[in-house]
GROMACS .gro file of C-alpha atoms in nm:
model
  430
    1MET     CA    1   5.742   3.825  -0.813
    2SER     CA    2   5.407   3.733  -0.667
    3LEU     CA    3   5.362   3.402  -0.481
    4ARG     CA    4   5.106   3.294  -0.746
    5ARG     CA    5   5.364   3.332  -1.022
    6ARG     CA    6   5.630   3.158  -0.830
    7LEU     CA    7   5.406   2.861  -0.757
    8ALA     CA    8   5.312   2.840  -1.125
    9LEU     CA    9   5.675   2.861  -1.237
   10THR     CA   10   5.782   2.603  -0.974
   11MET     CA   11   5.512   2.356  -1.105
   12VAL     CA   12   5.627   2.410  -1.470
   13ALA     CA   13   5.995   2.361  -1.372
   14LEU     CA   14   5.913   2.046  -1.175
   15ILE     CA   15   5.716   1.897  -1.463
   16VAL     CA   16   5.989   1.993  -1.718
   17ALA     CA   17   6.252   1.846  -1.490
   18GLY     CA   18   6.043   1.525  -1.456
   19CYS     CA   19   6.000   1.503  -1.833
   20VAL     CA   20   6.370   1.546  -1.895
   21ALA     CA   21   6.467   1.288  -1.634
   22LEU     CA   22   6.205   1.048  -1.756
   23SER     CA   23   6.299   1.084  -2.125
   24SER     CA   24   6.676   1.052  -2.041
   25ILE     CA   25   6.628   0.728  -1.852
   26SER     CA   26   6.384   0.595  -2.119
   27LEU     CA   27   6.626   0.670  -2.396
   28ALA     CA   28   6.915   0.509  -2.215
   29ILE     CA   29   6.710   0.192  -2.149
   30VAL     CA   30   6.587   0.173  -2.515
   31ASN     CA   31   6.939   0.226  -2.654
   32ARG     CA   32   7.085  -0.042  -2.425
   33SER     CA   33   6.806  -0.280  -2.481
   34LEU     CA   34   6.835  -0.265  -2.856
   35ARG     CA   35   7.213  -0.310  -2.850
   36ILE     CA   36   7.179  -0.615  -2.619
   37GLU     CA   37   6.918  -0.764  -2.844
   38VAL     CA   38   7.132  -0.707  -3.157
   39ASN     CA   39   7.429  -0.869  -2.978
   40GLU     CA   40   7.230  -1.170  -2.867
   41ASN     CA   41   7.084  -1.217  -3.217
   42LEU     CA   42   7.423  -1.194  -3.377
   43ALA     CA   43   7.573  -1.438  -3.124
   44THR     CA   44   7.289  -1.689  -3.190
   45ILE     CA   45   7.358  -1.673  -3.568
   46ALA     CA   46   7.745  -1.701  -3.498
   47ARG     CA   47   7.690  -2.020  -3.293
   48ALA     CA   48   7.459  -2.184  -3.546
   49GLU     CA   49   7.690  -2.110  -3.836
   50ALA     CA   50   7.999  -2.229  -3.641
   51GLN     CA   51   7.839  -2.563  -3.627
   52ILE     CA   52   7.827  -2.585  -4.000
   53VAL     CA   53   8.194  -2.523  -4.060
   54ASP     CA   54   8.377  -2.854  -4.140
   55ASP     CA   55   8.703  -2.987  -4.005
   56ASN     CA   56   8.938  -3.083  -4.297
   57ARG     CA   57   9.249  -3.233  -4.139
   58GLY     CA   58   9.252  -2.989  -3.859
   59MET     CA   59   9.166  -2.687  -4.068
   60ALA     CA   60   8.837  -2.505  -4.106
   61ALA     CA   61   8.667  -2.575  -4.443
   62VAL     CA   62   8.345  -2.469  -4.605
   63ASP     CA   63   8.201  -2.653  -4.901
   64ALA     CA   64   7.924  -2.565  -5.147
   65ASP     CA   65   7.643  -2.723  -4.932
   66ASP     CA   66   7.780  -2.540  -4.624
   67VAL     CA   67   7.775  -2.217  -4.809
   68ALA     CA   68   7.402  -2.254  -4.909
   69GLN     CA   69   7.316  -2.356  -4.551
   70MET     CA   70   7.502  -2.075  -4.389
   71ASN     CA   71   7.350  -1.807  -4.627
   72GLY     CA   72   7.011  -1.924  -4.514
   73LEU     CA   73   7.082  -1.855  -4.142
   74HIS     CA   74   7.144  -1.480  -4.162
   75HIS     CA   75   6.966  -1.174  -4.304
   76PRO     CA   76   7.122  -0.977  -4.596
   77ASP     CA   77   7.202  -0.690  -4.356
   78GLU     CA   78   7.395  -0.941  -4.135
   79HIS     CA   79   7.736  -1.021  -4.252
   80VAL     CA   80   7.958  -1.333  -4.190
   81GLY     CA   81   8.323  -1.402  -4.210
   82VAL     CA   82   8.509  -1.727  -4.138
   83ILE     CA   83   8.870  -1.717  -4.071
   84ASP     CA   84   9.089  -2.013  -4.017
   85ARG     CA   85   9.352  -2.024  -3.754
   86ASP     CA   86   9.613  -1.909  -3.992
   87GLY     CA   87   9.409  -1.577  -4.038
   88ARG     CA   88   9.296  -1.664  -4.388
   89LEU     CA   89   8.939  -1.582  -4.493
   90ILE     CA   90   8.770  -1.895  -4.620
   91PHE     CA   91   8.406  -1.775  -4.634
   92GLY     CA   92   8.206  -1.457  -4.641
   93GLU     CA   93   8.351  -1.109  -4.597
   94PRO     CA   94   8.660  -0.968  -4.434
   95VAL     CA   95   8.582  -0.859  -4.081
   96PRO     CA   96   8.597  -0.473  -4.049
   97SER     CA   97   8.836  -0.316  -3.821
   98GLY     CA   98   8.947   0.031  -3.717
   99ALA     CA   99   8.732   0.320  -3.847
  100ALA     CA  100   8.528   0.081  -4.066
  101ALA     CA  101   8.392  -0.082  -3.750
  102THR     CA  102   8.276   0.243  -3.592
  103HIS     CA  103   7.903   0.194  -3.646
  104LEU     CA  104   7.893  -0.190  -3.649
  105GLN     CA  105   7.791  -0.447  -3.388
  106ILE     CA  106   8.042  -0.730  -3.425
  107VAL     CA  107   8.033  -1.073  -3.248
  108ARG     CA  108   8.327  -1.313  -3.281
  109ILE     CA  109   8.331  -1.671  -3.154
  110PRO     CA  110   8.592  -1.951  -3.190
  111ILE     CA  111   8.517  -2.247  -3.416
  112LEU     CA  112   8.570  -2.551  -3.192
  113HIS     CA  113   8.547  -2.916  -3.313
  114PRO     CA  114   8.596  -3.222  -3.079
  115LYS     CA  115   8.865  -3.456  -3.183
  116ASN     CA  116   9.013  -3.759  -3.005
  117GLY     CA  117   8.872  -3.643  -2.681
  118LYS     CA  118   9.003  -3.290  -2.731
  119VAL     CA  119   8.865  -2.973  -2.869
  120ASP     CA  120   9.041  -2.818  -3.176
  121ASP     CA  121   9.030  -2.449  -3.231
  122LEU     CA  122   8.987  -2.418  -3.614
  123GLY     CA  123   8.955  -2.054  -3.633
  124THR     CA  124   8.710  -1.761  -3.580
  125LEU     CA  125   8.362  -1.690  -3.706
  126ALA     CA  126   8.247  -1.321  -3.696
  127VAL     CA  127   7.901  -1.188  -3.750
  128TRP     CA  128   7.834  -0.808  -3.773
  129GLN     CA  129   7.554  -0.569  -3.844
  130SER     CA  130   7.533  -0.192  -3.875
  131ASP     CA  131   7.391  -0.019  -3.563
  132GLU     CA  132   7.304   0.309  -3.730
  133TRP     CA  133   6.936   0.221  -3.727
  134ILE     CA  134   6.970   0.213  -3.344
  135ASP     CA  135   7.098   0.569  -3.354
  136SER     CA  136   6.803   0.657  -3.578
  137VAL     CA  137   6.549   0.499  -3.334
  138TRP     CA  138   6.723   0.699  -3.056
  139ARG     CA  139   6.698   1.024  -3.236
  140THR     CA  140   6.332   0.956  -3.324
  141SER     CA  141   6.256   0.878  -2.969
  142LEU     CA  142   6.441   1.186  -2.853
  143LEU     CA  143   6.232   1.414  -3.084
  144THR     CA  144   5.918   1.243  -2.966
  145PHE     CA  145   5.999   1.287  -2.602
  146ALA     CA  146   6.093   1.648  -2.675
  147GLY     CA  147   5.760   1.713  -2.845
  148VAL     CA  148   5.569   1.550  -2.565
  149GLY     CA  149   5.769   1.734  -2.303
  150LEU     CA  150   5.701   2.060  -2.469
  151ALA     CA  151   5.325   1.992  -2.491
  152LEU     CA  152   5.323   1.888  -2.127
  153ALA     CA  153   5.520   2.206  -2.037
  154ILE     CA  154   5.243   2.427  -2.209
  155LEU     CA  155   4.970   2.235  -2.043
  156ALA     CA  156   5.144   2.262  -1.723
  157GLY     CA  157   5.180   2.633  -1.758
  158LEU     CA  158   4.798   2.668  -1.823
  159PHE     CA  159   4.715   2.425  -1.549
  160SER     CA  160   4.947   2.576  -1.289
  161ARG     CA  161   4.783   2.919  -1.335
  162TRP     CA  162   4.453   2.774  -1.264
  163PHE     CA  163   4.591   2.560  -0.975
  164ALA     CA  164   4.777   2.850  -0.824
  165ARG     CA  165   4.467   3.067  -0.840
  166ALA     CA  166   4.256   2.782  -0.679
  167ILE     CA  167   4.516   2.731  -0.401
  168LEU     CA  168   4.597   3.093  -0.328
  169ASP     CA  169   4.261   3.258  -0.363
  170PRO     CA  170   4.165   3.190   0.001
  171VAL     CA  171   4.498   3.310   0.118
  172GLU     CA  172   4.455   3.634  -0.088
  173ARG     CA  173   4.114   3.671   0.059
  174VAL     CA  174   4.266   3.635   0.407
  175ALA     CA  175   4.531   3.894   0.318
  176SER     CA  176   4.265   4.124   0.179
  177LEU     CA  177   4.057   4.088   0.491
  178ALA     CA  178   4.353   4.160   0.711
  179GLU     CA  179   4.414   4.470   0.523
  180ARG     CA  180   4.053   4.574   0.573
  181ILE     CA  181   4.087   4.499   0.940
  182GLU     CA  182   4.358   4.752   0.961
  183SER     CA  183   4.079   5.013   0.943
  184HIS     CA  184   3.937   4.858   1.266
  185ASP     CA  185   3.663   4.685   1.074
  186LEU     CA  186   3.631   4.351   1.250
  187SER     CA  187   3.287   4.247   1.128
  188GLN     CA  188   3.415   4.101   0.799
  189ARG     CA  189   3.438   3.718   0.782
  190LEU     CA  190   3.573   3.478   0.519
  191GLY     CA  191   3.288   3.235   0.554
  192GLU     CA  192   3.461   2.944   0.382
  193HIS     CA  193   3.505   2.644   0.619
  194GLY     CA  194   3.595   2.353   0.400
  195PRO     CA  195   3.752   2.022   0.509
  196ASP     CA  196   4.099   2.093   0.373
  197GLU     CA  197   4.386   2.279   0.517
  198LEU     CA  198   4.281   2.609   0.375
  199GLY     CA  199   3.926   2.561   0.498
  200ARG     CA  200   4.052   2.502   0.852
  201LEU     CA  201   4.278   2.812   0.814
  202CYS     CA  202   3.975   3.021   0.711
  203ALA     CA  203   3.768   2.883   1.000
  204SER     CA  204   4.050   2.952   1.246
  205PHE     CA  205   4.089   3.305   1.110
  206ASP     CA  206   3.714   3.374   1.144
  207ARG     CA  207   3.720   3.249   1.496
  208MET     CA  208   4.023   3.463   1.578
  209LEU     CA  209   3.833   3.760   1.439
  210GLU     CA  210   3.541   3.670   1.641
  211ARG     CA  211   3.749   3.671   1.961
  212LEU     CA  212   3.921   3.989   1.866
  213GLN     CA  213   3.590   4.158   1.800
  214GLN     CA  214   3.454   4.047   2.131
  215THR     CA  215   3.777   4.163   2.301
  216PHE     CA  216   3.783   4.508   2.130
  217GLU     CA  217   3.420   4.555   2.215
  218THR     CA  218   3.480   4.462   2.574
  219GLU     CA  219   3.778   4.699   2.606
  220ARG     CA  220   3.596   4.969   2.421
  221ARG     CA  221   3.303   4.931   2.667
  222PHE     CA  222   3.553   4.925   2.959
  223VAL     CA  223   3.716   5.244   2.853
  224ALA     CA  224   3.372   5.407   2.799
  225ASP     CA  225   3.232   5.292   3.138
  226ALA     CA  226   3.556   5.374   3.319
  227SER     CA  227   3.566   5.725   3.171
  228HIS     CA  228   3.200   5.773   3.272
  229GLU     CA  229   3.265   5.643   3.633
  230LEU     CA  230   3.575   5.848   3.673
  231ARG     CA  231   3.413   6.163   3.519
  232THR     CA  232   3.132   6.171   3.779
  233PRO     CA  233   3.346   6.223   4.095
  234LEU     CA  234   3.594   6.447   3.908
  235ALA     CA  235   3.311   6.670   3.796
  236VAL     CA  236   3.189   6.697   4.160
  237VAL     CA  237   3.532   6.795   4.279
  238ARG     CA  238   3.568   7.043   4.012
  239ALA     CA  239   3.239   7.195   4.072
  240GLU     CA  240   3.290   7.218   4.449
  241THR     CA  241   3.631   7.371   4.396
  242ASP     CA  242   3.505   7.631   4.151
  243LEU     CA  243   3.220   7.734   4.380
  244ALA     CA  244   3.441   7.757   4.678
  245LEU     CA  245   3.703   7.971   4.502
  246ARG     CA  246   3.447   8.196   4.318
  247ARG     CA  247   3.395   8.413   4.629
  248GLU     CA  248   3.456   8.440   5.001
  249ARG     CA  249   3.256   8.191   5.193
  250SER     CA  250   3.190   8.109   5.559
  251ARG     CA  251   3.382   7.847   5.761
  252ASP     CA  252   3.079   7.604   5.742
  253GLU     CA  253   3.048   7.641   5.369
  254TYR     CA  254   3.420   7.568   5.309
  255ARG     CA  255   3.389   7.267   5.542
  256CYS     CA  256   3.085   7.138   5.353
  257ALA     CA  257   3.271   7.180   5.028
  258LEU     CA  258   3.577   7.004   5.154
  259GLU     CA  259   3.369   6.717   5.285
  260SER     CA  260   3.204   6.673   4.949
  261ILE     CA  261   3.547   6.677   4.785
  262ASP     CA  262   3.675   6.420   5.035
  263ARG     CA  263   3.382   6.188   4.975
  264GLU     CA  264   3.432   6.205   4.595
  265THR     CA  265   3.808   6.169   4.625
  266THR     CA  266   3.754   5.861   4.844
  267ARG     CA  267   3.511   5.724   4.590
  268LEU     CA  268   3.760   5.808   4.315
  269GLU     CA  269   4.034   5.629   4.494
  270SER     CA  270   3.825   5.313   4.561
  271LEU     CA  271   3.718   5.304   4.193
  272VAL     CA  272   4.070   5.327   4.065
  273ASP     CA  273   4.183   5.043   4.307
  274GLN     CA  274   3.900   4.833   4.177
  275LEU     CA  275   3.995   4.912   3.816
  276LEU     CA  276   4.346   4.810   3.875
  277GLY     CA  277   4.226   4.487   4.044
  278THR     CA  278   4.029   4.402   3.727
  279MET     CA  279   4.315   4.479   3.493
  280ARG     CA  280   4.580   4.256   3.647
  281GLU     CA  281   4.600   3.909   3.787
  282THR     CA  282   4.723   3.891   4.133
  283ALA     CA  283   5.032   3.696   4.189
  284VAL     CA  284   4.954   3.382   4.371
  285VAL     CA  285   5.177   3.321   4.685
  286GLU     CA  286   5.215   2.956   4.772
  287GLU     CA  287   5.086   2.950   5.120
  288SER     CA  288   4.824   2.748   5.312
  289VAL     CA  289   4.500   2.939   5.334
  290ASP     CA  290   4.213   2.820   5.550
  291ILE     CA  291   3.908   2.940   5.353
  292GLY     CA  292   3.682   2.825   5.641
  293ALA     CA  293   3.848   3.069   5.877
  294LEU     CA  294   3.828   3.347   5.612
  295VAL     CA  295   3.448   3.286   5.575
  296GLU     CA  296   3.389   3.288   5.952
  297GLU     CA  297   3.569   3.615   5.979
  298LEU     CA  298   3.399   3.784   5.688
  299ALA     CA  299   3.063   3.658   5.821
  300ALA     CA  300   3.136   3.809   6.167
  301ARG     CA  301   3.224   4.147   6.003
  302VAL     CA  302   2.893   4.157   5.812
  303ARG     CA  303   2.697   4.056   6.126
  304CYS     CA  304   2.842   4.369   6.297
  305ALA     CA  305   2.684   4.577   6.027
  306SER     CA  306   2.336   4.439   6.121
  307THR     CA  307   2.318   4.201   5.823
  308GLU     CA  308   2.169   3.859   5.868
  309VAL     CA  309   2.446   3.617   5.756
  310HIS     CA  310   2.463   3.250   5.831
  311ALA     CA  311   2.789   3.053   5.751
  312SER     CA  312   2.802   2.663   5.747
  313LYS     CA  313   3.046   2.401   5.635
  314VAL     CA  314   2.999   2.068   5.464
  315GLY     CA  315   3.270   1.811   5.405
  316GLY     CA  316   3.640   1.830   5.497
  317GLU     CA  317   3.868   2.114   5.567
  318GLY     CA  318   3.879   2.410   5.339
  319ILE     CA  319   4.257   2.435   5.304
  320VAL     CA  320   4.411   2.537   4.968
  321ARG     CA  321   4.740   2.670   4.849
  322GLY     CA  322   4.729   3.045   4.742
  323HIS     CA  323   4.726   3.400   4.849
  324ALA     CA  324   4.517   3.454   5.153
  325ARG     CA  325   4.458   3.832   5.092
  326SER     CA  326   4.346   3.769   4.736
  327ILE     CA  327   4.098   3.487   4.832
  328GLU     CA  328   3.966   3.697   5.108
  329ARG     CA  329   3.916   3.989   4.873
  330ALA     CA  330   3.731   3.763   4.619
  331ILE     CA  331   3.495   3.636   4.881
  332SER     CA  332   3.438   3.988   5.023
  333ALA     CA  333   3.363   4.131   4.685
  334VAL     CA  334   3.085   3.866   4.622
  335LEU     CA  335   2.956   3.907   4.973
  336HIS     CA  336   2.928   4.289   4.940
  337ASN     CA  337   2.754   4.233   4.606
  338ALA     CA  338   2.496   4.021   4.774
  339ILE     CA  339   2.453   4.272   5.053
  340THR     CA  340   2.411   4.554   4.798
  341HIS     CA  341   2.187   4.374   4.554
  342GLY     CA  342   2.024   4.094   4.749
  343GLY     CA  343   1.742   4.288   4.891
  344GLY     CA  344   1.883   4.332   5.239
  345GLY     CA  345   1.746   3.989   5.354
  346HIS     CA  346   1.916   3.664   5.462
  347ILE     CA  347   2.261   3.570   5.319
  348GLU     CA  348   2.397   3.230   5.344
  349ILE     CA  349   2.767   3.122   5.306
  350LEU     CA  350   2.811   2.759   5.247
  351LEU     CA  351   3.162   2.597   5.253
  352SER     CA  352   3.203   2.259   5.095
  353SER     CA  353   3.526   2.073   5.009
  354THR     CA  354   3.622   1.760   4.808
  355VAL     CA  355   3.945   1.594   4.730
  356ASP     CA  356   4.002   1.815   4.430
  357ALA     CA  357   3.847   2.158   4.515
  358VAL     CA  358   3.701   2.395   4.782
  359ARG     CA  359   3.374   2.547   4.704
  360VAL     CA  360   3.225   2.871   4.851
  361ASP     CA  361   2.857   2.942   4.771
  362ILE     CA  362   2.711   3.279   4.866
  363VAL     CA  363   2.332   3.282   4.837
  364ASP     CA  364   2.091   3.574   4.904
  365ASP     CA  365   1.711   3.581   4.897
  366GLY     CA  366   1.677   3.869   4.642
  367GLN     CA  367   1.536   3.864   4.302
  368GLY     CA  368   1.818   3.670   4.155
  369PHE     CA  369   2.006   3.712   3.819
  370GLY     CA  370   1.833   3.768   3.490
  371ALA     CA  371   1.915   3.564   3.187
  372GLU     CA  372   2.151   3.842   3.057
  373ALA     CA  373   2.317   3.889   3.391
  374LEU     CA  374   2.398   3.514   3.415
  375ALA     CA  375   2.608   3.561   3.106
  376HIS     CA  376   2.766   3.904   3.164
  377ALA     CA  377   2.750   3.991   3.530
  378THR     CA  378   3.120   3.897   3.578
  379GLU     CA  379   3.226   4.158   3.311
  380ARG     CA  380   3.365   4.483   3.423
  381PHE     CA  381   3.124   4.770   3.476
  382TRP     CA  382   2.829   4.538   3.369
  383ARG     CA  383   2.510   4.668   3.535
  384GLY     CA  384   2.255   4.597   3.266
  385ASP     CA  385   2.025   4.394   3.489
  386THR     CA  386   1.787   4.663   3.636
  387ALA     CA  387   1.675   4.443   3.903
  388ARG     CA  388   2.021   4.436   4.065
  389SER     CA  389   2.175   4.765   3.948
  390ARG     CA  390   2.061   5.020   4.176
  391ALA     CA  391   2.406   5.098   4.308
  392GLY     CA  392   2.770   5.017   4.283
  393THR     CA  393   3.033   5.039   4.004
  394GLY     CA  394   2.972   4.694   3.843
  395LEU     CA  395   3.318   4.579   3.928
  396GLY     CA  396   3.258   4.344   4.235
  397LEU     CA  397   3.195   4.024   4.052
  398SER     CA  398   3.456   4.115   3.795
  399ILE     CA  399   3.720   4.154   4.068
  400ALA     CA  400   3.616   3.817   4.223
  401ARG     CA  401   3.642   3.644   3.888
  402VAL     CA  402   3.993   3.780   3.818
  403LEU     CA  403   4.119   3.674   4.162
  404VAL     CA  404   3.971   3.330   4.158
  405GLU     CA  405   4.094   3.262   3.811
  406ALA     CA  406   4.438   3.373   3.915
  407HIS     CA  407   4.424   3.066   4.156
  408GLY     CA  408   4.320   2.839   3.869
  409GLY     CA  409   3.946   2.836   3.980
  410GLN     CA  410   3.625   2.976   3.843
  411VAL     CA  411   3.309   3.170   3.927
  412LEU     CA  412   2.970   3.032   3.867
  413LEU     CA  413   2.640   3.229   3.865
  414THR     CA  414   2.315   3.050   3.921
  415ASN     CA  415   1.968   3.127   4.077
  416THR     CA  416   1.806   2.927   4.356
  417GLN     CA  417   1.479   2.760   4.365
  418HIS     CA  418   1.331   3.057   4.559
  419ALA     CA  419   1.456   3.310   4.291
  420GLY     CA  420   1.755   3.419   4.495
  421ALA     CA  421   2.102   3.469   4.342
  422ALA     CA  422   2.389   3.215   4.407
  423VAL     CA  423   2.742   3.282   4.340
  424SER     CA  424   2.994   2.997   4.364
  425LEU     CA  425   3.370   3.028   4.401
  426LEU     CA  426   3.561   2.723   4.318
  427PHE     CA  427   3.921   2.695   4.438
  428PRO     CA  428   4.127   2.389   4.318
  429ARG     CA  429   4.350   2.205   4.562
  430VAL     CA  430   4.711   2.200   4.444
   0.00000   0.00000   0.00000
């Protein structure tokens, strides 16, 4: 059974159950109220007529005037019987008993008269009335409630179908969209972002699809770029091997081929290491790391390679908790990126620290980042900015971002006032 049908049947069942409960309670209240009202009316008549009965030497008596007066107090459907204390009927009709009293409301009260400071019990006065009309009212009310309940059930069935359709249509669209997504079509969107719960569900689903589409496109681009980057050195190795094995060659030719294979193998190994570095988050070892010392060491290495690098420190000590090798690798990746793409000029490393974080800014005097590079340069294999993509694999800034984020930090890309590129690594203090 579909969810829509179950919802409709549930609504109809709830409405029918509510009607049955309401009608049962209402009928019980009406029946009890009518019987209480009849009893109170009969008790009032009995008390009034008991006052009319005379005391004849300690015996109940009713004369002609009393009869006329008593007959005027009750309705013809209401019957009266006066019985003295010896059990003799002195006025009215005999009081029904047994099976004859099955459908009667009977009220009995004693006939009391004060005498010499005492109260004499002269007998009993009974007033009764048939209650069949109450049963008739109850049956009429039951039929009325049944008719109204049936009409409400029919209306509820019609309304519940519309209500279930209105409620479940967005859910059905989500399900249909999910089925279409199974064919890897992530461009579909629900587009219904109302203020209610279903609207928020549709909006959340659209946002999830947007993130999934971006993730899949990134992964697809990564696989394509990785395949391209890996294919090039493998093709060179394959070509050199084929040429070397095709015929006998001289010692120098074999050496040249092996050197070419060695270079491409080294490049391939480096590329694989970088790929693995971008695919996993390095486990952060809780140890004290002096980022200032790492910066000085890296700057000294680069100066040995005849690159003009200046390192300076502002603020307190650059001590954080983390993994020294990972932090060194992140700073080194950004520094080598600046050396490769910064135009070969001056590079400045600025270390600053606050109570909450340690910041490393690596600034070059090249052409800076383009608008697209500022948004995508930390993505794997991204080399779309032609001004800064003359060489490399496009993994340096991506590796730095992964390693810094593994420490709970972030990488910021900006341009300086003189058009140079500035990469900032922020490491939080723990």
